[in-house]
PDB file of C-alpha atoms in Angstrom:
ATOM      1  CA  MET A 295      89.529 100.127  99.945  1.00  0.00           C
ATOM      2  CA  SER A 296      88.008 103.168  98.212  1.00  0.00           C
ATOM      3  CA  SER A 297      84.273 103.196  97.524  1.00  0.00           C
ATOM      4  CA  PRO A 298      83.036 103.806  93.992  1.00  0.00           C
ATOM      5  CA  PRO A 299      82.231 107.549  93.086  1.00  0.00           C
ATOM      6  CA  SER A 300      78.655 108.702  93.926  1.00  0.00           C
ATOM      7  CA  PRO A 301      76.451 108.991  90.790  1.00  0.00           C
ATOM      8  CA  SER A 302      76.489 112.903  91.090  1.00  0.00           C
ATOM      9  CA  ALA A 303      80.309 112.613  90.871  1.00  0.00           C
ATOM     10  CA  LEU A 304      80.157 111.063  87.432  1.00  0.00           C
ATOM     11  CA  SER A 305      81.849 112.956  84.641  1.00  0.00           C
ATOM     12  CA  ALA A 306      79.642 114.431  82.071  1.00  0.00           C
ATOM     13  CA  ARG A 307      81.218 111.960  79.593  1.00  0.00           C
ATOM     14  CA  ALA A 308      80.189 109.093  81.836  1.00  0.00           C
ATOM     15  CA  ARG A 309      76.577 110.439  82.308  1.00  0.00           C
ATOM     16  CA  ILE A 310      76.122 110.969  78.424  1.00  0.00           C
ATOM     17  CA  GLY A 311      77.418 107.357  77.811  1.00  0.00           C
ATOM     18  CA  ALA A 312      75.150 105.902  80.374  1.00  0.00           C
ATOM     19  CA  ASN A 313      72.207 107.772  79.141  1.00  0.00           C
ATOM     20  CA  VAL A 314      72.826 106.908  75.373  1.00  0.00           C
ATOM     21  CA  ARG A 315      73.103 103.165  76.412  1.00  0.00           C
ATOM     22  CA  ARG A 316      69.965 103.403  78.383  1.00  0.00           C
ATOM     23  CA  LEU A 317      67.944 105.277  75.741  1.00  0.00           C
ATOM     24  CA  ARG A 318      69.169 103.024  72.912  1.00  0.00           C
ATOM     25  CA  LYS A 319      68.115  99.893  74.959  1.00  0.00           C
ATOM     26  CA  ALA A 320      64.774 101.486  75.575  1.00  0.00           C
ATOM     27  CA  MET A 321      64.175 102.016  71.906  1.00  0.00           C
ATOM     28  CA  PRO A 322      61.583  99.798  70.189  1.00  0.00           C
ATOM     29  CA  GLY A 323      62.994  96.857  68.409  1.00  0.00           C
ATOM     30  CA  LYS A 324      66.131  96.380  70.456  1.00  0.00           C
ATOM     31  CA  VAL A 325      68.303  98.801  68.540  1.00  0.00           C
ATOM     32  CA  SER A 326      71.932  97.704  68.348  1.00  0.00           C
ATOM     33  CA  GLN A 327      75.019  99.967  68.483  1.00  0.00           C
ATOM     34  CA  GLU A 328      75.345  99.499  64.705  1.00  0.00           C
ATOM     35  CA  GLN A 329      71.846 100.543  64.036  1.00  0.00           C
ATOM     36  CA  LEU A 330      72.129 103.525  66.278  1.00  0.00           C
ATOM     37  CA  GLY A 331      75.334 104.566  64.506  1.00  0.00           C
ATOM     38  CA  GLU A 332      73.537 104.356  61.139  1.00  0.00           C
ATOM     39  CA  LEU A 333      70.745 106.552  62.566  1.00  0.00           C
ATOM     40  CA  ALA A 334      73.401 109.018  63.895  1.00  0.00           C
ATOM     41  CA  GLU A 335      75.618 108.742  60.730  1.00  0.00           C
ATOM     42  CA  CYS A 336      78.568 107.538  62.754  1.00  0.00           C
ATOM     43  CA  HIS A 337      80.405 104.206  63.137  1.00  0.00           C
ATOM     44  CA  ARG A 338      79.375 101.535  65.506  1.00  0.00           C
ATOM     45  CA  THR A 339      82.796 101.699  67.330  1.00  0.00           C
ATOM     46  CA  TYR A 340      81.990 105.412  68.042  1.00  0.00           C
ATOM     47  CA  VAL A 341      78.725 104.459  69.640  1.00  0.00           C
ATOM     48  CA  SER A 342      80.584 101.872  71.664  1.00  0.00           C
ATOM     49  CA  GLN A 343      83.255 104.305  72.821  1.00  0.00           C
ATOM     50  CA  LEU A 344      80.624 106.790  73.600  1.00  0.00           C
ATOM     51  CA  GLU A 345      78.599 104.377  75.818  1.00  0.00           C
ATOM     52  CA  ARG A 346      81.806 103.346  77.711  1.00  0.00           C
ATOM     53  CA  ALA A 347      82.862 106.962  78.158  1.00  0.00           C
ATOM     54  CA  LYS A 348      85.990 106.663  76.129  1.00  0.00           C
ATOM     55  CA  THR A 349      85.405 109.388  73.718  1.00  0.00           C
ATOM     56  CA  ASN A 350      84.270 112.947  73.609  1.00  0.00           C
ATOM     57  CA  ILE A 351      81.054 114.068  71.738  1.00  0.00           C
ATOM     58  CA  SER A 352      80.518 117.276  69.956  1.00  0.00           C
ATOM     59  CA  VAL A 353      77.354 119.460  70.465  1.00  0.00           C
ATOM     60  CA  ASP A 354      76.302 118.675  66.977  1.00  0.00           C
ATOM     61  CA  ARG A 355      76.376 114.951  67.721  1.00  0.00           C
ATOM     62  CA  LEU A 356      74.569 115.531  71.110  1.00  0.00           C
ATOM     63  CA  GLU A 357      71.781 117.247  69.172  1.00  0.00           C
ATOM     64  CA  ARG A 358      71.738 114.467  66.780  1.00  0.00           C
ATOM     65  CA  PHE A 359      71.339 111.830  69.465  1.00  0.00           C
ATOM     66  CA  SER A 360      68.768 113.794  71.436  1.00  0.00           C
ATOM     67  CA  ALA A 361      66.696 114.025  68.201  1.00  0.00           C
ATOM     68  CA  ILE A 362      66.951 110.239  67.561  1.00  0.00           C
ATOM     69  CA  PHE A 363      66.057 109.550  71.276  1.00  0.00           C
ATOM     70  CA  LYS A 364      63.245 112.476  71.162  1.00  0.00           C
ATOM     71  CA  VAL A 365      64.640 113.858  74.300  1.00  0.00           C
ATOM     72  CA  ASP A 366      65.987 117.310  75.261  1.00  0.00           C
ATOM     73  CA  ILE A 367      69.638 117.530  74.923  1.00  0.00           C
ATOM     74  CA  ALA A 368      69.870 118.455  78.587  1.00  0.00           C
ATOM     75  CA  ASP A 369      68.499 114.783  79.448  1.00  0.00           C
ATOM     76  CA  LEU A 370      71.668 113.320  78.021  1.00  0.00           C
ATOM     77  CA  PHE A 371      73.551 115.066  80.945  1.00  0.00           C
ATOM     78  CA  GLN A 372      71.270 113.873  83.804  1.00  0.00           C
ATOM     79  CA  VAL A 373      72.702 111.544  86.409  1.00  0.00           C
ATOM     80  CA  PRO A 374      71.616 108.187  85.267  1.00  0.00           C
ATOM     81  CA  ASP A 375      69.168 106.221  87.344  1.00  0.00           C
ATOM     82  CA  GLU A 376      70.883 103.173  88.785  1.00  0.00           C
ATOM     83  CA  LYS A 377      67.877 101.105  88.510  1.00  0.00           C
ATOM     84  CA  ALA A 378      67.331 101.628  84.723  1.00  0.00           C
ATOM     85  CA  PRO A 379      68.576  98.867  82.426  1.00  0.00           C
TER      86      PRO A 379
END
């Protein structure tokens, strides 16, 4: 049996997805994927695919999401904390 990849081995896409999910859930008022999509001017299914690391994201969208979350764009690339919700 192979072991799961270490957190540092996560792809950039997986890191971004995990951080978008974590930051969305940390927003006041329990922001849904649909609400985040409205804020980011994209469809709910795009947010879902992004959080599941099923789609690529453009630099423009990275900037938009980082502005919504009020974090530096580099924060979206950080290895997610496994203890975070």
